[in-house]
Each structure stands twice: as structure tokens, then as C-alpha cells.
């Protein structure tokens, strides 16, 4: 009787394992009506790696480790300066921003906390791309 119970248990486990594997293989990526992958959702842009490659990098696709470290140091120093307490009696900023380089299209904010770009370059397959 115990061998019969073992056989039934083994068959049951095998059936459930097979169903799980088949179901995992048949699940698909959500698609748009045109058949393209559906990439809708909320994305976090807190990264030093820009969406478009800055002109200063030209056609260079990847940064060296030293260049990525320098970029991270620049951002650290920039944040030290920009995260200082704001003067509550300062003048209103000019329409459209002051023209300086900044995050979020330089629309401004109380301080950099609200428009943080992150603190490190993106590492993809062991390389630092110059754009996403």
C-alpha cells in the first residue's frame, strides 16, 4: 500500500510541475494593438545617464570607469552646492528658468531633492553607456 501511495504522490507532483513549467513558457509580454511591446507605466529617471547622448560625448557609446567615476564626483559636488538651504527672501526666478544646466528641463524646485537625478552612472553588462 505504501508503494501505491508513493506512486500517486509522484504522479501528482509530476503533473503539477509540468503544468507550472508549461504555463511559465506560455506567458507573454503585454503587447499594444499594433503588436509592439507595451512599455506603458511609470519609470524612474533618477540616473546620471541621460536619455539622449550629450554632444560632449560625440559618437562615443560608452564611458571608461574613470570617466563614470568623474561624472559621479561632479554630481556629488553639484549636489553639495545645490542642496544648501535656499534663501527665503530671494527674488522669483525668471520665466523659463535662469538658463543654467539643470535637471527636469531646469524648471527648478525648492532644491535638488525634488528633482534628484541619482548618484551613479548606469552599469549595463559591465559598461557605462553615455545614453539610455
mmCIF file of C-alpha atoms in Angstrom:
data_model
loop_
_atom_site.group_PDB
_atom_site.id
_atom_site.type_symbol
_atom_site.label_atom_id
_atom_site.label_comp_id
_atom_site.label_asym_id
_atom_site.label_seq_id
_atom_site.Cartn_x
_atom_site.Cartn_y
_atom_site.Cartn_z
ATOM 1 C CA UNK A 1 0.000 0.000 0.000
ATOM 2 C CA UNK A 2 2.824 2.438 0.757
ATOM 3 C CA UNK A 3 4.346 1.964 -2.722
ATOM 4 C CA UNK A 4 0.954 2.760 -4.275
ATOM 5 C CA UNK A 5 0.731 5.973 -2.224
ATOM 6 C CA UNK A 6 4.265 6.918 -3.253
ATOM 7 C CA UNK A 7 3.402 6.358 -6.909
ATOM 8 C CA UNK A 8 0.272 8.527 -6.642
ATOM 9 C CA UNK A 9 2.233 11.277 -4.907
ATOM 10 C CA UNK A 10 4.994 11.154 -7.532
ATOM 11 C CA UNK A 11 2.474 11.337 -10.394
ATOM 12 C CA UNK A 12 0.652 14.264 -8.752
ATOM 13 C CA UNK A 13 3.897 16.174 -8.218
ATOM 14 C CA UNK A 14 4.993 15.489 -11.817
ATOM 15 C CA UNK A 15 1.667 16.748 -13.211
ATOM 16 C CA UNK A 16 1.767 19.982 -11.196
ATOM 17 C CA UNK A 17 5.429 20.577 -12.060
ATOM 18 C CA UNK A 18 4.720 20.080 -15.774
ATOM 19 C CA UNK A 19 1.730 22.437 -15.677
ATOM 20 C CA UNK A 20 3.819 25.107 -13.937
ATOM 21 C CA UNK A 21 6.630 24.834 -16.487
ATOM 22 C CA UNK A 22 4.254 24.944 -19.462
ATOM 23 C CA UNK A 23 2.381 27.936 -18.025
ATOM 24 C CA UNK A 24 5.636 29.814 -17.427
ATOM 25 C CA UNK A 25 6.678 29.213 -21.033
ATOM 26 C CA UNK A 26 3.356 30.363 -22.490
ATOM 27 C CA UNK A 27 3.132 33.644 -20.558
ATOM 28 C CA UNK A 28 3.863 36.520 -22.905
ATOM 29 C CA UNK A 29 4.904 40.134 -22.817
ATOM 30 C CA UNK A 30 1.944 42.526 -22.912
ATOM 31 C CA UNK A 31 1.506 43.953 -26.415
ATOM 32 C CA UNK A 32 -0.124 47.043 -27.881
ATOM 33 C CA UNK A 33 -2.864 46.639 -30.525
ATOM 34 C CA UNK A 34 -0.160 47.119 -33.191
ATOM 35 C CA UNK A 35 1.833 44.177 -31.789
ATOM 36 C CA UNK A 36 4.660 46.213 -30.246
ATOM 37 C CA UNK A 37 5.709 45.543 -26.610
ATOM 38 C CA UNK A 38 3.560 47.579 -24.222
ATOM 39 C CA UNK A 39 6.011 49.813 -22.367
ATOM 40 C CA UNK A 40 3.401 51.945 -20.644
ATOM 41 C CA UNK A 41 3.852 52.517 -16.958
ATOM 42 C CA UNK A 42 5.766 54.650 -14.530
ATOM 43 C CA UNK A 43 9.502 54.998 -14.955
ATOM 44 C CA UNK A 44 12.129 56.285 -12.558
ATOM 45 C CA UNK A 45 14.546 58.674 -14.246
ATOM 46 C CA UNK A 46 16.839 59.022 -11.223
ATOM 47 C CA UNK A 47 20.022 58.270 -13.153
ATOM 48 C CA UNK A 48 23.038 60.242 -14.268
ATOM 49 C CA UNK A 49 22.809 58.511 -17.650
ATOM 50 C CA UNK A 50 20.724 60.760 -19.920
ATOM 51 C CA UNK A 51 18.074 59.576 -22.348
ATOM 52 C CA UNK A 52 19.921 61.230 -25.237
ATOM 53 C CA UNK A 53 23.702 61.293 -25.603
ATOM 54 C CA UNK A 54 25.152 64.703 -24.717
ATOM 55 C CA UNK A 55 27.064 66.459 -27.503
ATOM 56 C CA UNK A 56 30.258 66.407 -25.432
ATOM 57 C CA UNK A 57 30.452 62.605 -25.905
ATOM 58 C CA UNK A 58 30.116 62.791 -29.704
ATOM 59 C CA UNK A 59 29.703 59.260 -31.097
ATOM 60 C CA UNK A 60 31.257 57.639 -28.035
ATOM 61 C CA UNK A 61 28.843 54.921 -26.874
ATOM 62 C CA UNK A 62 30.464 54.034 -23.529
ATOM 63 C CA UNK A 63 32.397 55.736 -20.735
ATOM 64 C CA UNK A 64 35.507 54.310 -19.134
ATOM 65 C CA UNK A 65 35.367 53.508 -15.417
ATOM 66 C CA UNK A 66 37.412 56.647 -14.747
ATOM 67 C CA UNK A 67 35.004 58.829 -16.766
ATOM 68 C CA UNK A 68 31.994 57.329 -14.971
ATOM 69 C CA UNK A 69 33.673 57.957 -11.595
ATOM 70 C CA UNK A 70 34.417 61.565 -12.633
ATOM 71 C CA UNK A 71 30.763 62.024 -13.640
ATOM 72 C CA UNK A 72 29.663 60.700 -10.246
ATOM 73 C CA UNK A 73 32.106 63.052 -8.461
ATOM 74 C CA UNK A 74 30.797 66.023 -10.492
ATOM 75 C CA UNK A 75 27.237 65.144 -9.495
ATOM 76 C CA UNK A 76 28.227 64.743 -5.839
ATOM 77 C CA UNK A 77 29.886 68.173 -5.831
ATOM 78 C CA UNK A 78 26.927 69.688 -7.681
ATOM 79 C CA UNK A 79 24.525 68.280 -5.094
ATOM 80 C CA UNK A 80 26.606 69.627 -2.207
ATOM 81 C CA UNK A 81 26.229 73.088 -3.690
ATOM 82 C CA UNK A 82 22.593 72.841 -4.804
ATOM 83 C CA UNK A 83 21.305 71.219 -1.611
ATOM 84 C CA UNK A 84 22.232 74.193 0.528
ATOM 85 C CA UNK A 85 19.322 75.892 2.263
ATOM 86 C CA UNK A 86 17.546 78.316 -0.056
ATOM 87 C CA UNK A 87 17.274 81.987 0.822
ATOM 88 C CA UNK A 88 13.593 82.537 1.659
ATOM 89 C CA UNK A 89 13.896 86.233 0.688
ATOM 90 C CA UNK A 90 15.336 85.661 -2.786
ATOM 91 C CA UNK A 91 13.797 87.093 -5.947
ATOM 92 C CA UNK A 92 11.454 84.986 -8.069
ATOM 93 C CA UNK A 93 13.286 83.108 -10.832
ATOM 94 C CA UNK A 94 12.906 84.406 -14.391
ATOM 95 C CA UNK A 95 10.209 82.870 -16.594
ATOM 96 C CA UNK A 96 11.514 79.683 -18.204
ATOM 97 C CA UNK A 97 14.378 79.266 -15.734
ATOM 98 C CA UNK A 98 17.697 81.039 -15.484
ATOM 99 C CA UNK A 99 19.305 79.202 -18.402
ATOM 100 C CA UNK A 100 21.688 77.167 -16.269
ATOM 101 C CA UNK A 101 22.074 73.438 -16.781
ATOM 102 C CA UNK A 102 19.758 71.513 -14.504
ATOM 103 C CA UNK A 103 17.500 68.527 -14.076
ATOM 104 C CA UNK A 104 13.896 68.294 -15.283
ATOM 105 C CA UNK A 105 14.443 70.865 -18.027
ATOM 106 C CA UNK A 106 15.693 73.293 -15.398
ATOM 107 C CA UNK A 107 12.170 74.023 -14.219
ATOM 108 C CA UNK A 108 13.506 74.360 -10.708
ATOM 109 C CA UNK A 109 12.277 73.267 -7.351
ATOM 110 C CA UNK A 110 12.826 74.089 -3.716
ATOM 111 C CA UNK A 111 16.173 72.366 -4.003
ATOM 112 C CA UNK A 112 17.672 69.365 -5.778
ATOM 113 C CA UNK A 113 15.829 66.937 -3.507
ATOM 114 C CA UNK A 114 12.717 67.293 -5.689
ATOM 115 C CA UNK A 115 14.491 66.707 -8.993
ATOM 116 C CA UNK A 116 17.198 64.226 -7.997
ATOM 117 C CA UNK A 117 18.955 62.532 -10.916
ATOM 118 C CA UNK A 118 20.518 59.833 -8.792
ATOM 119 C CA UNK A 119 24.144 59.466 -7.792
ATOM 120 C CA UNK A 120 25.625 56.851 -10.098
ATOM 121 C CA UNK A 121 26.021 56.098 -13.776
ATOM 122 C CA UNK A 122 24.110 53.134 -15.182
ATOM 123 C CA UNK A 123 26.202 49.965 -15.488
ATOM 124 C CA UNK A 124 24.952 47.678 -18.286
ATOM 125 C CA UNK A 125 26.792 44.429 -18.999
ATOM 126 C CA UNK A 126 29.918 45.809 -17.351
ATOM 127 C CA UNK A 127 29.923 49.052 -19.384
ATOM 128 C CA UNK A 128 28.753 52.617 -18.716
ATOM 129 C CA UNK A 129 26.648 53.821 -21.682
ATOM 130 C CA UNK A 130 26.659 57.543 -22.498
ATOM 131 C CA UNK A 131 22.888 57.440 -23.062
ATOM 132 C CA UNK A 132 19.989 55.127 -22.294
#
